mmCIF file of C-alpha atoms in Angstrom:
data_model
loop_
_atom_site.group_PDB
_atom_site.id
_atom_site.type_symbol
_atom_site.label_atom_id
_atom_site.label_comp_id
_atom_site.label_asym_id
_atom_site.label_seq_id
_atom_site.Cartn_x
_atom_site.Cartn_y
_atom_site.Cartn_z
ATOM 1 C CA MET A 1 142.767 140.049 108.974
ATOM 2 C CA VAL A 2 144.720 137.278 109.653
ATOM 3 C CA ASN A 3 147.128 137.856 112.945
ATOM 4 C CA SER A 4 144.533 141.455 113.745
ATOM 5 C CA THR A 5 142.543 141.544 116.633
ATOM 6 C CA GLY A 6 139.102 143.188 117.326
ATOM 7 C CA GLN A 7 136.959 143.799 120.458
ATOM 8 C CA LEU A 8 133.720 142.162 120.786
ATOM 9 C CA SER A 9 130.228 143.433 122.867
ATOM 10 C CA VAL A 10 127.104 142.328 124.005
ATOM 11 C CA VAL A 11 124.303 144.554 123.882
ATOM 12 C CA GLU A 12 120.682 144.087 125.130
ATOM 13 C CA ASN A 13 117.963 144.762 123.025
ATOM 14 C CA MET A 14 115.010 146.539 125.121
ATOM 15 C CA SER A 15 111.708 146.103 125.308
ATOM 16 C CA ASP A 16 110.797 149.955 123.717
ATOM 17 C CA GLU A 17 113.215 148.899 121.214
ATOM 18 C CA THR A 18 116.278 150.880 121.694
ATOM 19 C CA VAL A 19 119.595 148.854 122.244
ATOM 20 C CA ARG A 20 122.291 149.761 125.139
ATOM 21 C CA PRO A 21 125.601 148.028 125.748
ATOM 22 C CA TYR A 22 125.475 144.639 128.395
ATOM 23 C CA GLU A 23 126.983 145.803 131.807
ATOM 24 C CA GLY A 24 127.282 142.280 133.696
ATOM 25 C CA THR A 25 129.838 139.095 133.449
ATOM 26 C CA ILE A 26 130.442 137.748 130.139
ATOM 27 C CA ILE A 27 132.075 134.180 129.560
ATOM 28 C CA TRP A 28 133.429 134.497 125.843
ATOM 29 C CA SER A 29 134.375 131.279 124.214
ATOM 30 C CA SER A 30 135.297 130.158 120.483
ATOM 31 C CA SER A 31 134.671 126.857 118.775
ATOM 32 C CA ASP A 32 138.233 126.540 117.304
ATOM 33 C CA ASP A 33 140.811 128.472 119.030
ATOM 34 C CA SER A 34 143.098 128.002 116.256
ATOM 35 C CA ILE A 35 141.015 129.726 113.594
ATOM 36 C CA VAL A 36 139.287 132.726 116.270
ATOM 37 C CA SER A 37 141.072 132.566 119.959
ATOM 38 C CA VAL A 38 138.821 134.733 122.591
ATOM 39 C CA ASP A 39 140.394 136.005 125.484
ATOM 40 C CA LYS A 40 137.914 137.089 128.693
ATOM 41 C CA ASN A 41 137.500 140.461 127.841
ATOM 42 C CA GLY A 42 136.631 139.701 124.776
ATOM 43 C CA ARG A 43 139.438 140.224 122.517
ATOM 44 C CA LEU A 44 139.860 138.132 119.635
ATOM 45 C CA THR A 45 142.276 137.201 117.702
ATOM 46 C CA LEU A 46 142.023 135.556 114.062
ATOM 47 C CA ASN A 47 144.567 133.329 113.343
ATOM 48 C CA SER A 48 143.557 131.378 109.633
ATOM 49 C CA LYS A 49 141.341 132.138 106.924
ATOM 50 C CA GLU A 50 138.531 130.295 108.026
ATOM 51 C CA THR A 51 135.539 130.293 110.191
ATOM 52 C CA SER A 52 134.710 130.115 113.702
ATOM 53 C CA THR A 53 131.999 130.284 116.138
ATOM 54 C CA VAL A 54 132.086 132.965 119.275
ATOM 55 C CA THR A 55 129.746 132.698 121.703
ATOM 56 C CA ALA A 56 129.248 135.253 124.721
ATOM 57 C CA THR A 57 127.016 133.782 128.077
ATOM 58 C CA VAL A 58 125.615 135.998 130.304
ATOM 59 C CA GLU A 59 124.600 135.736 134.067
ATOM 60 C CA ASN A 60 121.435 134.807 133.423
ATOM 61 C CA GLY A 61 122.466 131.611 131.251
ATOM 62 C CA LYS A 62 121.757 133.310 127.938
ATOM 63 C CA THR A 63 124.232 133.177 124.840
ATOM 64 C CA ALA A 64 124.654 135.101 121.865
ATOM 65 C CA GLN A 65 126.789 134.031 119.233
ATOM 66 C CA CYS A 66 129.063 135.436 116.025
ATOM 67 C CA ALA A 67 130.590 133.674 113.349
ATOM 68 C CA VAL A 68 134.088 135.272 112.631
ATOM 69 C CA THR A 69 136.345 134.996 109.488
ATOM 70 C CA ALA A 70 139.171 136.201 108.606
ATOM 71 C CA PHE A 71 139.447 138.522 105.408
ATOM 72 C CA ASP A 72 141.532 141.378 104.250
ATOM 73 C CA LEU A 73 139.441 144.044 106.128
ATOM 74 C CA TYR A 74 140.887 147.697 106.427
ATOM 75 C CA GLY A 75 138.497 149.498 108.183
ATOM 76 C CA LEU A 76 134.947 150.102 109.081
ATOM 77 C CA GLU A 77 132.885 153.396 108.124
ATOM 78 C CA ILE A 78 129.405 154.620 109.091
ATOM 79 C CA ASP A 79 127.369 156.356 105.965
ATOM 80 C CA PRO A 80 125.596 159.158 107.177
ATOM 81 C CA SER A 81 128.801 160.312 109.706
ATOM 82 C CA PRO A 82 128.138 162.720 111.160
ATOM 83 C CA VAL A 83 124.749 163.691 111.540
ATOM 84 C CA SER A 84 123.749 167.364 112.729
ATOM 85 C CA SER A 85 121.350 170.182 112.431
ATOM 86 C CA LEU A 86 118.168 167.965 112.750
ATOM 87 C CA PRO A 87 115.421 168.544 114.999
ATOM 88 C CA VAL A 88 114.396 166.641 117.775
ATOM 89 C CA GLY A 89 111.816 163.724 116.852
ATOM 90 C CA THR A 90 113.632 163.035 113.308
ATOM 91 C CA THR A 91 114.169 159.613 112.896
ATOM 92 C CA VAL A 92 117.574 158.308 110.664
ATOM 93 C CA GLN A 93 119.094 155.303 109.141
ATOM 94 C CA LEU A 94 122.458 154.216 109.300
ATOM 95 C CA HIS A 95 124.418 152.095 107.507
ATOM 96 C CA ALA A 96 127.889 150.556 108.506
ATOM 97 C CA TYR A 97 130.445 149.291 105.721
ATOM 98 C CA ALA A 98 133.533 146.995 106.102
ATOM 99 C CA ILE A 99 137.139 148.177 103.739
ATOM 100 C CA ALA A 100 138.640 146.014 102.271
ATOM 101 C CA THR A 101 142.379 146.567 101.958
ATOM 102 C CA ASP A 102 141.864 146.980 98.009
ATOM 103 C CA GLY A 103 138.993 149.592 98.822
ATOM 104 C CA THR A 104 135.976 147.414 98.263
ATOM 105 C CA ARG A 105 133.273 148.478 100.563
ATOM 106 C CA THR A 106 130.058 145.340 101.880
ATOM 107 C CA ASP A 107 127.093 146.707 103.408
ATOM 108 C CA VAL A 108 127.333 145.545 107.146
ATOM 109 C CA THR A 109 125.012 147.420 108.984
ATOM 110 C CA ASP A 110 122.846 143.742 110.048
ATOM 111 C CA GLN A 111 126.193 142.433 111.467
ATOM 112 C CA ALA A 112 127.680 144.947 113.041
ATOM 113 C CA GLN A 113 126.969 145.986 116.885
ATOM 114 C CA TRP A 114 125.093 149.088 117.381
ATOM 115 C CA PHE A 115 124.889 151.073 120.619
ATOM 116 C CA SER A 116 124.425 154.989 121.946
ATOM 117 C CA ASN A 117 126.556 156.378 124.835
ATOM 118 C CA LYS A 118 123.587 158.834 125.214
ATOM 119 C CA GLU A 119 120.047 157.318 124.452
ATOM 120 C CA ASP A 120 118.024 160.239 126.391
ATOM 121 C CA ILE A 121 119.781 162.251 123.042
ATOM 122 C CA ALA A 122 119.604 159.582 120.699
ATOM 123 C CA THR A 123 118.306 155.669 120.623
ATOM 124 C CA VAL A 124 119.288 152.707 117.719
ATOM 125 C CA THR A 125 117.167 150.074 117.599
ATOM 126 C CA ALA A 126 117.858 146.474 115.950
ATOM 127 C CA GLU A 127 117.143 147.798 112.395
ATOM 128 C CA VAL A 128 119.561 151.007 112.984
ATOM 129 C CA LEU A 129 117.115 153.928 112.680
ATOM 130 C CA VAL A 130 118.386 156.675 114.909
ATOM 131 C CA THR A 131 115.759 159.164 116.699
ATOM 132 C CA LEU A 132 116.658 162.277 118.287
ATOM 133 C CA LYS A 133 115.007 162.659 121.502
ATOM 134 C CA LYS A 134 116.789 165.820 122.860
ATOM 135 C CA GLN A 135 118.981 168.467 122.263
ATOM 136 C CA GLY A 136 122.471 167.703 123.105
ATOM 137 C CA LYS A 137 125.294 165.693 121.371
ATOM 138 C CA ALA A 138 125.483 162.053 121.673
ATOM 139 C CA ARG A 139 127.519 158.981 119.988
ATOM 140 C CA ILE A 140 126.210 156.128 117.646
ATOM 141 C CA THR A 141 129.041 153.324 117.913
ATOM 142 C CA ALA A 142 129.451 150.010 115.342
ATOM 143 C CA GLU A 143 131.480 147.429 115.940
ATOM 144 C CA TYR A 144 132.742 144.830 113.274
ATOM 145 C CA GLY A 145 135.938 143.591 113.763
ATOM 146 C CA PHE A 146 136.615 147.486 113.926
ATOM 147 C CA SER A 147 135.206 150.498 115.759
ATOM 148 C CA ALA A 148 133.586 153.229 114.045
ATOM 149 C CA PHE A 149 131.788 156.326 115.360
ATOM 150 C CA CYS A 150 128.692 158.164 114.026
ATOM 151 C CA SER A 151 128.536 161.852 115.755
ATOM 152 C CA ILE A 152 124.712 163.303 116.749
ATOM 153 C CA SER A 153 124.613 167.046 117.342
ATOM 154 C CA VAL A 154 120.696 167.618 117.660
ATOM 155 C CA PRO A 155 120.192 172.054 117.806
ATOM 156 C CA ASN A 156 117.782 173.425 120.241
ATOM 157 C CA ALA A 157 114.274 174.804 119.969
ATOM 158 C CA SER A 158 115.710 178.062 119.086
ATOM 159 C CA SER A 159 117.942 177.247 116.811
ATOM 160 C CA PRO A 160 118.008 176.808 112.299
ATOM 161 C CA TYR A 161 117.456 173.147 111.561
ATOM 162 C CA ILE A 162 117.142 171.261 108.296
ATOM 163 C CA GLN A 163 113.743 171.495 107.218
ATOM 164 C CA SER A 164 113.960 169.164 104.120
ATOM 165 C CA ILE A 165 116.359 168.813 100.810
ATOM 166 C CA GLY A 166 115.762 167.807 97.149
ATOM 167 C CA ILE A 167 117.270 167.311 93.943
ATOM 168 C CA THR A 168 118.086 170.107 91.780
ATOM 169 C CA GLY A 169 119.160 169.890 88.085
ATOM 170 C CA ALA A 170 117.186 168.681 84.482
ATOM 171 C CA ASP A 171 114.057 166.798 84.666
ATOM 172 C CA THR A 172 114.954 165.648 81.252
ATOM 173 C CA ILE A 173 117.748 165.122 79.528
ATOM 174 C CA SER A 174 119.581 163.618 75.840
ATOM 175 C CA VAL A 175 121.117 160.352 75.879
ATOM 176 C CA GLY A 176 124.741 160.845 75.731
ATOM 177 C CA LYS A 177 124.765 163.790 77.493
ATOM 178 C CA THR A 178 125.717 164.934 81.150
ATOM 179 C CA GLU A 179 124.143 167.172 83.686
ATOM 180 C CA GLN A 180 124.961 168.235 87.244
ATOM 181 C CA MET A 181 122.823 167.230 89.952
ATOM 182 C CA SER A 182 122.471 168.732 93.198
ATOM 183 C CA VAL A 183 120.912 168.754 96.868
ATOM 184 C CA ALA A 184 119.181 171.629 97.731
ATOM 185 C CA VAL A 185 119.206 172.200 101.667
ATOM 186 C CA HIS A 186 116.341 173.860 103.016
ATOM 187 C CA TRP A 187 116.386 175.666 106.885
ATOM 188 C CA SER A 188 114.007 176.478 109.124
ATOM 189 C CA SER A 189 114.961 179.699 109.143
ATOM 190 C CA GLY A 190 113.273 180.479 105.554
ATOM 191 C CA SER A 191 117.372 179.872 103.709
ATOM 192 C CA THR A 192 118.265 177.322 101.038
ATOM 193 C CA GLU A 193 122.301 176.222 100.427
ATOM 194 C CA THR A 194 123.566 173.437 98.562
ATOM 195 C CA ALA A 195 125.184 170.672 99.941
ATOM 196 C CA ASP A 196 128.686 169.606 100.061
ATOM 197 C CA ARG A 197 128.739 167.517 97.476
ATOM 198 C CA THR A 198 131.147 164.743 98.714
ATOM 199 C CA LYS A 199 128.905 164.477 101.703
ATOM 200 C CA VAL A 200 125.867 163.456 99.516
ATOM 201 C CA THR A 201 125.220 159.706 98.781
ATOM 202 C CA TRP A 202 123.362 159.352 94.981
ATOM 203 C CA SER A 203 121.872 155.965 93.933
ATOM 204 C CA VAL A 204 119.736 155.364 90.271
ATOM 205 C CA SER A 205 117.105 152.864 90.165
ATOM 206 C CA ASP A 206 118.072 151.663 86.186
ATOM 207 C CA THR A 207 121.587 152.095 85.227
ATOM 208 C CA THR A 208 121.268 151.337 81.743
ATOM 209 C CA ILE A 209 118.758 154.493 81.450
ATOM 210 C CA GLY A 210 121.497 156.201 83.146
ATOM 211 C CA SER A 211 123.881 156.663 85.443
ATOM 212 C CA ILE A 212 125.430 158.564 88.066
ATOM 213 C CA ASP A 213 129.182 159.145 89.627
ATOM 214 C CA SER A 214 129.548 160.585 93.829
ATOM 215 C CA SER A 215 129.656 163.589 92.857
ATOM 216 C CA GLY A 216 126.275 163.242 91.163
ATOM 217 C CA TYR A 217 127.166 163.779 87.301
ATOM 218 C CA PHE A 218 124.162 162.392 85.358
ATOM 219 C CA THR A 219 124.692 160.723 82.109
ATOM 220 C CA GLY A 220 121.685 159.094 80.174
ATOM 221 C CA ASN A 221 123.053 156.293 78.481
ATOM 222 C CA LYS A 222 119.427 155.338 76.422
ATOM 223 C CA ALA A 223 115.806 156.737 76.145
ATOM 224 C CA GLY A 224 114.079 155.887 79.437
ATOM 225 C CA ARG A 225 112.663 157.280 82.794
ATOM 226 C CA VAL A 226 114.568 156.914 86.500
ATOM 227 C CA THR A 227 114.412 157.401 89.636
ATOM 228 C CA LEU A 228 116.941 159.252 91.658
ATOM 229 C CA THR A 229 118.151 159.188 94.887
ATOM 230 C CA ALA A 230 119.814 161.283 97.492
ATOM 231 C CA SER A 231 121.151 160.810 100.911
ATOM 232 C CA TYR A 232 122.533 163.692 102.758
ATOM 233 C CA ASN A 233 122.632 163.952 106.758
ATOM 234 C CA GLY A 234 120.291 161.407 107.555
ATOM 235 C CA LEU A 235 117.333 162.758 104.634
ATOM 236 C CA THR A 236 116.942 161.053 101.190
ATOM 237 C CA VAL A 237 115.086 162.359 98.722
ATOM 238 C CA THR A 238 113.944 161.084 95.272
ATOM 239 C CA LYS A 239 113.242 162.604 91.861
ATOM 240 C CA THR A 240 112.142 161.075 88.476
ATOM 241 C CA VAL A 241 114.617 161.580 85.127
ATOM 242 C CA THR A 242 113.603 161.413 81.317
ATOM 243 C CA VAL A 243 116.266 159.974 79.382
ATOM 244 C CA ALA A 244 114.807 161.216 75.662
ATOM 245 C CA ASP A 245 116.288 160.599 72.326
ATOM 246 C CA ASP A 246 117.209 164.106 70.578
ATOM 247 C CA THR A 247 116.434 162.911 67.447
ATOM 248 C CA LYS A 248 112.575 161.993 68.338
ATOM 249 C CA LEU A 249 111.279 163.464 71.854
ATOM 250 C CA PHE A 250 111.225 166.573 71.354
ATOM 251 C CA GLN A 251 109.088 168.598 73.998
ATOM 252 C CA THR A 252 105.747 167.851 75.244
ATOM 253 C CA PRO A 253 102.985 170.895 75.527
ATOM 254 C CA ALA A 254 99.726 169.579 77.555
ATOM 255 C CA GLY A 255 97.844 168.048 75.529
ATOM 256 C CA ALA A 256 99.943 167.388 72.037
ATOM 257 C CA GLY A 257 100.991 163.878 72.872
ATOM 258 C CA THR A 258 104.575 163.288 71.993
ATOM 259 C CA ILE A 259 106.901 165.287 69.963
ATOM 260 C CA TYR A 260 109.089 163.917 67.167
ATOM 261 C CA LYS A 261 111.208 165.931 65.905
ATOM 262 C CA LYS A 262 112.911 166.019 62.210
ATOM 263 C CA THR A 263 114.949 167.901 59.653
ATOM 264 C CA ASP A 264 112.436 168.132 56.616
ATOM 265 C CA THR A 265 112.474 169.333 53.212
ATOM 266 C CA ASP A 266 109.578 172.265 52.840
ATOM 267 C CA SER A 267 107.839 172.481 49.158
ATOM 268 C CA SER A 268 110.929 175.382 48.113
ATOM 269 C CA GLY A 269 113.480 172.627 48.926
ATOM 270 C CA ALA A 270 114.839 174.716 51.404
ATOM 271 C CA GLN A 271 115.625 172.600 54.291
ATOM 272 C CA ALA A 272 113.415 173.298 57.584
ATOM 273 C CA VAL A 273 112.581 171.714 61.202
ATOM 274 C CA ARG A 274 109.453 170.176 61.577
ATOM 275 C CA TYR A 275 107.870 168.271 64.531
ATOM 276 C CA TRP A 276 105.912 164.630 64.807
ATOM 277 C CA ILE A 277 103.302 164.541 67.229
ATOM 278 C CA TYR A 278 102.307 161.208 68.611
ATOM 279 C CA PRO A 279 101.002 159.564 71.712
ATOM 280 C CA ASP A 280 103.566 159.031 74.604
ATOM 281 C CA PRO A 281 105.486 156.160 73.874
ATOM 282 C CA TYR A 282 105.524 155.847 77.695
ATOM 283 C CA ASN A 283 102.149 154.463 77.088
ATOM 284 C CA PRO A 284 102.028 150.575 77.169
ATOM 285 C CA ASN A 285 99.535 150.565 74.467
ATOM 286 C CA TYR A 286 102.365 152.941 72.358
ATOM 287 C CA VAL A 287 103.156 151.409 69.058
ATOM 288 C CA VAL A 288 105.339 153.416 66.503
ATOM 289 C CA MET A 289 103.947 154.341 63.155
ATOM 290 C CA PRO A 290 105.811 155.291 60.020
ATOM 291 C CA GLU A 291 106.443 159.121 60.281
ATOM 292 C CA ASN A 292 104.075 159.565 57.232
ATOM 293 C CA ASP A 293 101.294 157.248 58.378
ATOM 294 C CA GLY A 294 98.313 158.826 60.093
ATOM 295 C CA SER A 295 101.028 161.453 61.717
ATOM 296 C CA LYS A 296 100.404 165.485 61.770
ATOM 297 C CA TRP A 297 102.709 167.568 60.985
ATOM 298 C CA VAL A 298 103.009 171.173 61.867
ATOM 299 C CA GLU A 299 105.161 173.866 62.280
ATOM 300 C CA ILE A 300 107.206 174.783 65.516
ATOM 301 C CA THR A 301 105.245 178.137 66.037
ATOM 302 C CA GLU A 302 102.138 176.467 66.437
ATOM 303 C CA LEU A 303 103.191 173.977 68.856
ATOM 304 C CA LEU A 304 104.244 176.915 71.037
ATOM 305 C CA ASN A 305 100.972 178.909 70.472
ATOM 306 C CA GLY A 306 99.202 175.829 71.519
ATOM 307 C CA GLN A 307 97.873 174.123 68.290
#
């Protein structure tokens, strides 16, 4: 944002893939002070909505540069944050999002500067993978104009920790219907709880087939299969969901193929629900045939008896 200020810093990428703040002398400069000016401490001021290159020169003569452009930035967020109750040895992927004044979130993970205040507890790599090293508390910092923090809490060996997570909810959802999906948190103690929905991030592989909102409500849009992905507390899990057209796909007993539902009229003229079996429509060789061309009609009781 024009007339706003921000703090720049220099970090070192170590041979063991960790990142730590540079503690020596830094000389700062800008390619155009009328656009972006920077003082001797790395504090920059945005003067116009254009781009300028800021250069940091360290004691051994090496330099690092970054392009700085002023836009209407409101703040910076790290996701997930905080991270807690995960055992030593766990690796967590963090992301940074720039928040504009209109609420738009832009992923700036690769552009932000990252470092840990306690690398003996939690380290962060250039790919922003955080590894939990030992019991204790640490803070991961991301800097991109603004600063954002992620608190890390690693339990001791005797304390319960999150062992895994899973997605709970229907495996098959009808077109036009909405179902609640949740994340189950499995603890080392053997207990299971439902994750706080406000702390779960959802995504779906194909939004034309199904969509999911921030609260985990999944809606079937058209027939097909999608992969749901849920992230919670640095852990990620997936689930395959089938979106079915109720006028066609009903259920699939083992070896029966795909069962199509139809309201039919029996020999006496009374209305009856019957089912048409045909091979799996997700098979690439599947061809839709007329309902009375080579199909087999059976009563639902026969299907349930495995006939």
